XYZ file of C-alpha atoms in Angstrom:
199
model
C 0.000 0.000 0.000
C 2.817 2.457 0.761
C 4.408 1.798 -2.631
C 1.055 2.401 -4.301
C 0.704 5.631 -2.326
C 4.070 6.908 -3.568
C 3.301 5.958 -7.180
C -0.173 7.503 -6.968
C 1.191 10.806 -5.681
C 3.899 11.052 -8.349
C 1.599 9.939 -11.175
C -1.033 12.443 -10.076
C 1.544 15.227 -9.944
C 2.657 14.444 -13.504
C -0.984 14.499 -14.621
C -1.389 17.844 -12.824
C 1.511 19.302 -14.816
C 0.335 17.928 -18.164
C -3.377 18.687 -17.850
C -3.292 21.899 -15.849
C 0.078 23.662 -15.758
C 1.111 23.127 -19.392
C -2.181 24.471 -20.845
C -2.065 27.415 -18.428
C 1.461 28.332 -19.514
C 0.815 27.824 -23.222
C -2.732 29.160 -23.580
C -3.371 31.593 -20.737
C 0.116 32.973 -20.110
C 1.091 32.556 -23.786
C 4.615 31.805 -22.594
C 7.057 29.552 -24.505
C 6.948 26.063 -22.984
C 10.559 25.398 -23.919
C 11.774 28.443 -22.018
C 9.554 27.546 -19.076
C 10.909 24.010 -18.680
C 14.517 25.064 -19.379
C 14.411 27.283 -16.299
C 11.885 25.721 -13.933
C 13.973 22.600 -13.360
C 16.343 24.625 -11.148
C 13.421 25.396 -8.851
C 12.465 21.707 -8.834
C 15.962 20.706 -7.699
C 15.951 23.157 -4.795
C 12.412 22.367 -3.702
C 12.889 18.596 -3.896
C 16.050 18.994 -1.814
C 14.593 21.282 0.853
C 10.996 19.933 0.719
C 9.905 23.446 1.614
C 7.773 25.874 -0.372
C 8.903 28.768 1.813
C 12.554 27.741 1.716
C 12.628 27.764 -2.079
C 10.961 31.182 -2.333
C 14.195 33.069 -3.177
C 14.832 30.701 -6.094
C 11.277 30.914 -7.441
C 11.442 34.703 -7.181
C 14.785 34.824 -8.996
C 13.587 32.595 -11.839
C 10.286 34.435 -12.207
C 11.881 37.883 -12.240
C 15.155 37.312 -14.073
C 14.422 34.423 -16.437
C 10.704 34.894 -17.081
C 10.887 38.726 -16.930
C 7.860 39.146 -14.655
C 7.538 42.462 -12.869
C 8.855 42.259 -9.268
C 5.784 44.225 -8.237
C 3.672 41.181 -9.066
C 6.008 38.355 -8.057
C 6.751 39.873 -4.647
C 3.043 39.513 -3.874
C 1.936 36.371 -5.711
C 4.835 34.030 -4.910
C 4.829 34.482 -1.098
C 1.041 34.219 -1.119
C 1.236 31.040 -3.185
C 3.876 29.552 -0.871
C 1.409 30.063 1.974
C -1.920 28.872 0.577
C -1.381 27.212 -2.829
C -0.856 23.530 -2.019
C -1.935 21.562 -5.104
C 0.579 18.802 -4.461
C -0.550 18.598 -0.849
C -4.191 18.115 -1.866
C -3.170 15.155 -4.022
C -1.229 13.537 -1.177
C -3.985 14.053 1.403
C -6.656 12.520 -0.805
C -4.419 9.565 -1.667
C -3.518 8.999 1.998
C -7.179 8.954 3.068
C -8.213 6.544 0.315
C -5.229 4.288 1.063
C -6.118 4.193 4.770
C -9.730 3.325 3.992
C -8.635 0.533 1.673
C -6.167 -0.877 4.210
C -8.879 -1.122 6.851
C -11.535 -2.175 4.315
C -13.708 0.850 5.020
C -16.019 1.788 2.171
C -16.161 5.480 1.358
C -19.593 6.768 0.421
C -20.121 9.525 -2.173
C -20.694 11.938 0.728
C -17.368 10.862 2.239
C -15.593 11.424 -1.076
C -17.061 14.925 -1.263
C -15.935 15.505 2.319
C -12.428 14.436 1.273
C -12.385 17.005 -1.528
C -13.507 19.871 0.705
C -11.370 18.876 3.689
C -8.171 18.391 1.705
C -8.467 21.812 0.088
C -9.043 23.542 3.428
C -6.313 21.623 5.247
C -3.840 22.163 2.410
C -4.396 25.918 2.581
C -3.519 25.838 6.279
C -0.512 23.549 5.988
C 2.798 25.277 6.810
C 5.297 25.412 3.979
C 7.958 23.575 5.990
C 9.342 20.025 5.714
C 7.049 17.402 7.249
C 4.171 19.787 7.909
C 1.773 17.577 5.966
C 2.195 14.668 8.410
C 0.498 16.651 11.180
C -2.275 17.669 8.825
C -2.750 14.009 7.866
C -3.737 13.187 11.446
C -6.302 15.993 11.382
C -7.837 14.687 8.164
C -7.954 11.062 9.322
C -9.605 12.124 12.576
C -12.144 14.169 10.622
C -12.947 11.140 8.453
C -13.157 8.794 11.444
C -10.268 6.661 10.160
C -7.543 4.972 12.270
C -4.468 7.079 13.009
C -2.002 4.186 13.198
C -1.276 4.477 9.478
C 0.375 7.879 10.066
C 3.371 6.096 11.591
C 3.729 3.984 8.453
C 3.446 6.991 6.170
C 6.019 8.915 8.237
C 8.610 6.278 7.384
C 8.381 6.938 3.649
C 7.128 10.504 3.777
C 10.412 12.038 2.642
C 9.889 10.488 -0.794
C 6.389 11.939 -1.005
C 7.429 15.272 0.463
C 9.925 15.761 -2.349
C 7.041 15.903 -4.830
C 4.412 17.901 -2.930
C 6.173 21.275 -2.520
C 7.866 20.923 -5.898
C 4.546 21.023 -7.690
C 3.132 23.545 -5.229
C 5.779 26.117 -6.152
C 5.429 25.251 -9.836
C 1.784 26.237 -9.531
C 2.829 29.510 -7.889
C 5.097 30.372 -10.819
C 2.530 29.311 -13.430
C -0.188 31.398 -11.804
C 2.155 34.374 -11.644
C 2.838 34.038 -15.378
C -0.887 33.928 -16.126
C -1.567 37.056 -14.066
C 1.446 38.794 -15.590
C 0.050 38.157 -19.078
C -3.469 39.296 -18.213
C -2.210 42.453 -16.480
C 0.644 43.137 -18.924
C 3.257 42.895 -16.167
C 6.140 41.391 -18.137
C 9.299 43.517 -18.162
C 10.573 43.738 -21.734
C 14.186 44.119 -22.715
C 13.984 47.828 -23.455
C 12.528 48.580 -20.043
C 15.141 46.501 -18.269
C 17.927 48.186 -20.233
C 16.537 51.608 -19.321
C 16.417 50.645 -15.659
C 20.031 49.416 -15.755
């Protein structure tokens, strides 16, 4: 079950990138995908290493401002806000952890329970601190809310580092993607002539 949990989280994160982030970058932000992926991997390395959305904030800010040419006026607001409340990767993990626990204990989840999972994971993810291991504490809150056994948290904690490498990585990716979309809609990209004039 723990191996399935890890694979589910990573597969879901890849699907998140392909079905949500890529169309947002290409269609809404109208930003070159090649340039996006050539630069965003540096943020992925730092975030996977630190497992912290807040800890990787200087790198995401640097990439967004210097490589993607987004106005610092926008990025200085959107990126810290995203590091605080935008937890897409966390939502995926929480939902997977609840379903895995229910399956392990052979507890059937009703449609109402599934809807409760959706609402609860979004709310808990927004309140999760952007620090390493913060999601483990939130997992206990969710399992208690769903009336599921808490013993599984100890099992998850043993392999959580592998999961926690993915969660904040795709959280901060969402922060950058959203910033690009807003920058396009509000015309807040800094072009070369403006940057040269400022220098």
